[in-house]
Coordinates of C-alpha atoms and ligand atoms in Angstrom, one line a residue:
M1 CA -0.5 5.1 -13.5
Y2 CA -1.8 5.1 -10.1
V3 CA -3.3 8.8 -9.8
N4 CA -4.9 8.0 -13.5
S5 CA -6.5 4.8 -12.0
K6 CA -7.6 6.3 -8.8
K7 CA -9.4 9.1 -10.7
K8 CA -10.8 6.5 -13.2
A9 CA -12.2 4.4 -10.1
C10 CA -13.6 7.6 -8.4
E11 CA -15.6 8.4 -11.9
E12 CA -16.8 4.8 -12.2
I13 CA -18.5 4.7 -8.5
G14 CA -19.6 8.4 -8.5
I15 CA -16.8 10.0 -6.3
L16 CA -15.9 13.4 -6.9
S17 CA -12.1 13.8 -7.4
R18 CA -10.2 16.7 -7.4
E19 CA -6.6 16.4 -9.0
Y20 CA -4.0 18.9 -7.9
S21 CA -0.9 18.5 -10.1
L22 CA 1.4 21.1 -8.9
P23 CA 4.9 22.3 -10.1
A24 CA 7.8 20.6 -9.1
E25 CA 9.5 24.1 -7.5
T26 CA 6.0 24.1 -5.3
T27 CA 7.4 24.9 -1.8
E28 CA 6.6 22.7 1.1
E29 CA 4.7 25.7 2.4
Q30 CA 2.4 26.3 -0.5
L31 CA 1.6 22.3 -0.5
V32 CA 0.9 22.6 3.3
D33 CA -1.6 25.5 2.6
L34 CA -3.3 23.7 -0.1
V35 CA -3.6 20.5 2.5
K36 CA -5.0 22.9 5.2
Q37 CA -7.4 24.4 2.6
L38 CA -8.7 20.8 1.9
N39 CA -8.9 19.8 5.5
C40 CA -11.7 22.6 5.9
D41 CA -13.4 21.9 2.7
P42 CA -16.8 20.3 3.6
E43 CA -17.1 18.8 -0.1
I44 CA -13.9 16.8 0.5
D45 CA -13.9 13.6 2.5
G46 CA -10.5 12.0 1.6
I47 CA -7.2 13.7 1.2
L48 CA -3.9 11.8 -0.4
C49 CA -0.7 13.1 -1.6
Q50 CA 0.7 10.8 -4.2
L51 CA 4.1 10.0 -3.1
P52 CA 7.1 10.6 -3.7
V53 CA 7.3 14.2 -3.4
P54 CA 10.3 16.2 -4.4
K55 CA 13.5 16.3 -2.5
H56 CA 12.9 19.6 -0.9
I57 CA 9.7 19.1 0.7
D58 CA 9.1 16.7 3.6
D59 CA 6.6 14.1 3.1
E60 CA 6.0 13.6 7.0
T61 CA 5.5 17.1 7.4
I62 CA 2.7 16.9 4.6
I63 CA 1.5 13.6 5.9
N64 CA 1.0 15.2 9.3
T65 CA -0.8 18.0 8.0
I66 CA -3.4 15.9 6.6
D67 CA -6.5 15.8 9.1
P68 CA -6.8 12.3 10.4
S69 CA -10.3 11.6 9.7
K70 CA -9.6 12.7 5.6
D71 CA -6.4 10.7 5.4
V72 CA -7.4 7.7 3.0
D73 CA -4.1 6.3 2.8
A74 CA -4.0 5.8 6.8
F75 CA -0.3 7.3 6.6
H76 CA -0.9 9.8 9.5
P77 CA 0.6 9.0 12.7
V78 CA -2.8 8.8 14.5
N79 CA -4.2 6.2 12.1
V80 CA -0.7 4.3 12.3
G81 CA -1.0 4.3 15.8
K82 CA -4.6 2.8 15.8
I83 CA -3.5 0.2 13.4
M84 CA -1.0 -0.9 15.7
I85 CA -3.5 -1.0 18.4
G86 CA -5.8 -2.9 16.3
N87 CA -8.5 -0.4 16.7
Y88 CA -8.7 1.6 13.3
D89 CA -10.9 3.6 11.1
F90 CA -8.8 3.2 7.9
L91 CA -6.1 0.5 6.7
P92 CA -3.5 1.5 4.2
C93 CA -4.7 0.5 0.8
T94 CA -2.0 -2.0 -0.3
P95 CA -1.7 -4.0 2.7
A96 CA -5.7 -3.9 3.1
G97 CA -5.7 -5.2 -0.5
V98 CA -3.1 -8.0 0.1
M99 CA -5.5 -9.3 2.9
E100 CA -8.4 -9.0 0.9
L101 CA -6.7 -11.0 -1.8
I102 CA -5.8 -14.1 0.8
K103 CA -9.2 -14.1 2.4
E104 CA -11.3 -14.0 -0.6
S105 CA -9.0 -17.1 -1.8
G106 CA -10.2 -19.1 1.0
I107 CA -6.6 -19.0 2.3
S108 CA -6.1 -19.1 6.3
I109 CA -3.7 -16.9 7.8
E110 CA -4.0 -18.5 11.4
G111 CA -0.6 -20.0 12.6
K112 CA 0.9 -19.7 9.1
Q113 CA 4.7 -18.9 8.5
C114 CA 4.1 -15.4 7.0
V115 CA 7.4 -13.7 5.4
V116 CA 6.9 -10.0 4.4
V117 CA 9.9 -8.8 2.3
G118 CA 10.3 -5.1 2.6
R119 CA 9.9 -2.8 5.6
S120 CA 8.5 0.5 4.2
N121 CA 5.9 2.5 6.1
I122 CA 3.5 2.1 3.2
V123 CA 3.5 -1.6 2.6
G124 CA 6.2 -3.7 4.7
K125 CA 5.4 -2.4 8.2
P126 CA 1.6 -2.2 8.2
Q127 CA 1.5 -5.5 6.2
A128 CA 3.4 -7.3 9.0
M129 CA 0.8 -6.0 11.5
L130 CA -2.2 -7.1 9.6
L131 CA -0.9 -10.9 9.2
L132 CA 0.1 -10.6 13.1
H133 CA -3.9 -9.5 13.9
E134 CA -4.9 -12.5 11.9
N135 CA -2.6 -14.7 13.8
G136 CA -0.2 -15.4 11.4
T137 CA 3.6 -15.8 12.6
V138 CA 5.2 -13.2 11.1
T139 CA 8.9 -12.5 9.6
V140 CA 9.9 -9.2 8.2
C141 CA 12.9 -9.2 5.8
H142 CA 14.8 -6.3 4.1
S143 CA 17.9 -5.3 2.0
R144 CA 20.1 -6.1 5.0
T145 CA 18.9 -9.7 5.5
K146 CA 21.4 -11.8 5.5
N147 CA 19.7 -15.4 5.1
L148 CA 16.9 -14.0 2.6
K149 CA 16.7 -17.2 0.7
E150 CA 16.5 -19.4 3.6
V151 CA 13.5 -17.5 5.3
C152 CA 11.7 -17.0 2.1
L153 CA 11.9 -20.7 1.8
S154 CA 10.0 -21.2 5.2
A155 CA 7.1 -19.2 4.1
D156 CA 3.6 -20.4 3.8
I157 CA 2.6 -17.1 2.9
L158 CA 5.2 -14.7 1.1
V159 CA 4.4 -10.7 0.4
V160 CA 6.9 -9.2 -1.6
A161 CA 7.4 -5.6 -1.3
I162 CA 11.1 -4.8 -1.9
G163 CA 10.8 -2.6 -5.1
R164 CA 13.6 -4.8 -7.0
S165 CA 12.8 -6.2 -10.5
E166 CA 12.2 -9.9 -10.0
M167 CA 14.3 -10.4 -7.1
I168 CA 12.5 -13.3 -5.7
T169 CA 13.1 -16.2 -7.7
G170 CA 11.6 -20.0 -8.0
D171 CA 14.2 -21.4 -5.6
M172 CA 13.4 -18.9 -2.9
I173 CA 9.9 -20.3 -2.8
K174 CA 8.3 -23.3 -0.9
E175 CA 6.1 -26.0 -2.5
G176 CA 2.6 -25.0 -2.4
A177 CA 3.2 -21.3 -0.9
V178 CA 0.9 -18.5 -1.3
V179 CA 2.9 -15.5 -3.1
I180 CA 1.8 -12.1 -3.3
D181 CA 3.8 -9.8 -5.4
V182 CA 3.3 -6.1 -4.6
G183 CA 6.6 -4.8 -6.9
M184 CA 5.7 -2.4 -9.6
N185 CA 9.0 -1.7 -11.4
R186 CA 9.3 -0.3 -14.8
G187 CA 11.9 -1.6 -16.9
E188 CA 14.1 0.2 -19.4
D189 CA 12.0 -1.6 -21.8
K190 CA 8.8 0.0 -20.5
K191 CA 7.4 -3.3 -19.4
L192 CA 6.0 -3.4 -15.8
R193 CA 7.6 -6.3 -13.7
G194 CA 7.2 -7.4 -10.3
D195 CA 9.5 -8.2 -7.3
V196 CA 8.9 -11.9 -8.1
K197 CA 10.0 -13.8 -11.1
Y198 CA 6.7 -14.9 -12.0
D199 CA 7.2 -17.8 -14.4
E200 CA 9.7 -19.7 -11.9
A201 CA 7.5 -18.9 -8.9
E202 CA 4.4 -20.0 -10.5
K203 CA 5.4 -23.4 -10.6
K204 CA 5.9 -23.5 -7.0
A205 CA 3.1 -21.7 -5.5
A206 CA -0.2 -22.8 -4.8
A207 CA -1.5 -19.3 -5.4
I208 CA 0.3 -16.3 -6.8
T209 CA -0.8 -12.8 -8.0
P210 CA 0.7 -11.4 -11.3
V211 CA 2.0 -7.8 -12.3
P212 CA 0.1 -6.0 -13.5
G213 CA -3.4 -6.8 -12.6
G214 CA -2.9 -8.5 -9.1
V215 CA -2.3 -6.1 -5.8
G216 CA -2.4 -3.1 -7.9
P217 CA -6.3 -3.0 -8.9
M218 CA -6.7 -4.0 -5.0
T219 CA -5.1 -0.9 -3.7
I220 CA -7.4 1.2 -5.7
A221 CA -10.6 -0.5 -4.5
M222 CA -9.2 -0.2 -0.9
L223 CA -8.9 3.4 -1.4
M224 CA -12.4 3.7 -2.6
K225 CA -13.7 1.7 0.6
N226 CA -11.6 4.2 2.9
T227 CA -13.0 7.4 1.1
I228 CA -16.8 5.6 1.4
T229 CA -15.9 5.0 5.1
A230 CA -14.6 8.7 5.5
A231 CA -17.8 10.3 4.2
K232 CA -20.1 7.9 6.2
K233 CA -18.1 8.9 9.3
H234 CA -18.2 12.7 8.2
K235 CA -22.0 12.5 7.8
G236 CA -22.5 10.6 11.0
L237 CA -23.4 7.3 9.4
L238 CA -20.8 5.2 11.0
Ligands
LIG301 N1 3.0 6.2 -3.6 C1 3.2 4.5 -3.7 N2 2.1 4.0 -2.9 C2 1.3 5.3 -2.6 C3 0.2 5.1 -1.7 O1 -0.4 3.9 -1.4 N3 -0.3 6.1 -1.6 C4 0.2 7.1 -1.8 N4 -0.3 8.5 -1.6 N5 1.3 7.3 -2.4 C5 1.8 6.2 -2.9

């Protein structure tokens, strides 16, 4: 679903995109070779490997092979390090999209209690860092957090990226909180659900994102932004 949305967005704004839909038996070496080939291809400004990859391939090896200047997901350790310091070229797409949603809604982050539920490298960890850069007071919760409900109830801004369908219920949300649901869980009924029980949360929240149609489109938009940044940098325009 994500790959199709990414291709469609490229078409809409006039970015060339190439999809390499490889068989599951592809070896790590073959994938590394393809990335190296794209690193050297002057027609290509951005490269991403849609995760997860099959178990016999180490995702870290693949990410580390991508030229940091073409790493439009911002997953390469060089880009992760730059984000940590606060002097970066690219931001990871989903956390960047969440920040845009907050800012465009006129919500101030400074001094607020920000709770991030989930600690993945793709969302939770960089999200916490971006909220911190905006002077939020940030707490990161995860599957082993003992007092999850209590911590969530303290949140002025709650970002949920735990990957468990409708885990955050209305009684875990403070009246007037901003709730951002990064979850994308496909139920047995094939319906897409977030990590937040929307019907309950909506009654408490001052602002809330739906699933689908909330964070997802923002992720795609940020990928387009990163790709344009990469192209400008490669052409010496930035
Ligand atoms: N899998 C889940 N989210 C992402 C993402 O943002 N980028 C890539 N490449 N794979 C993902």
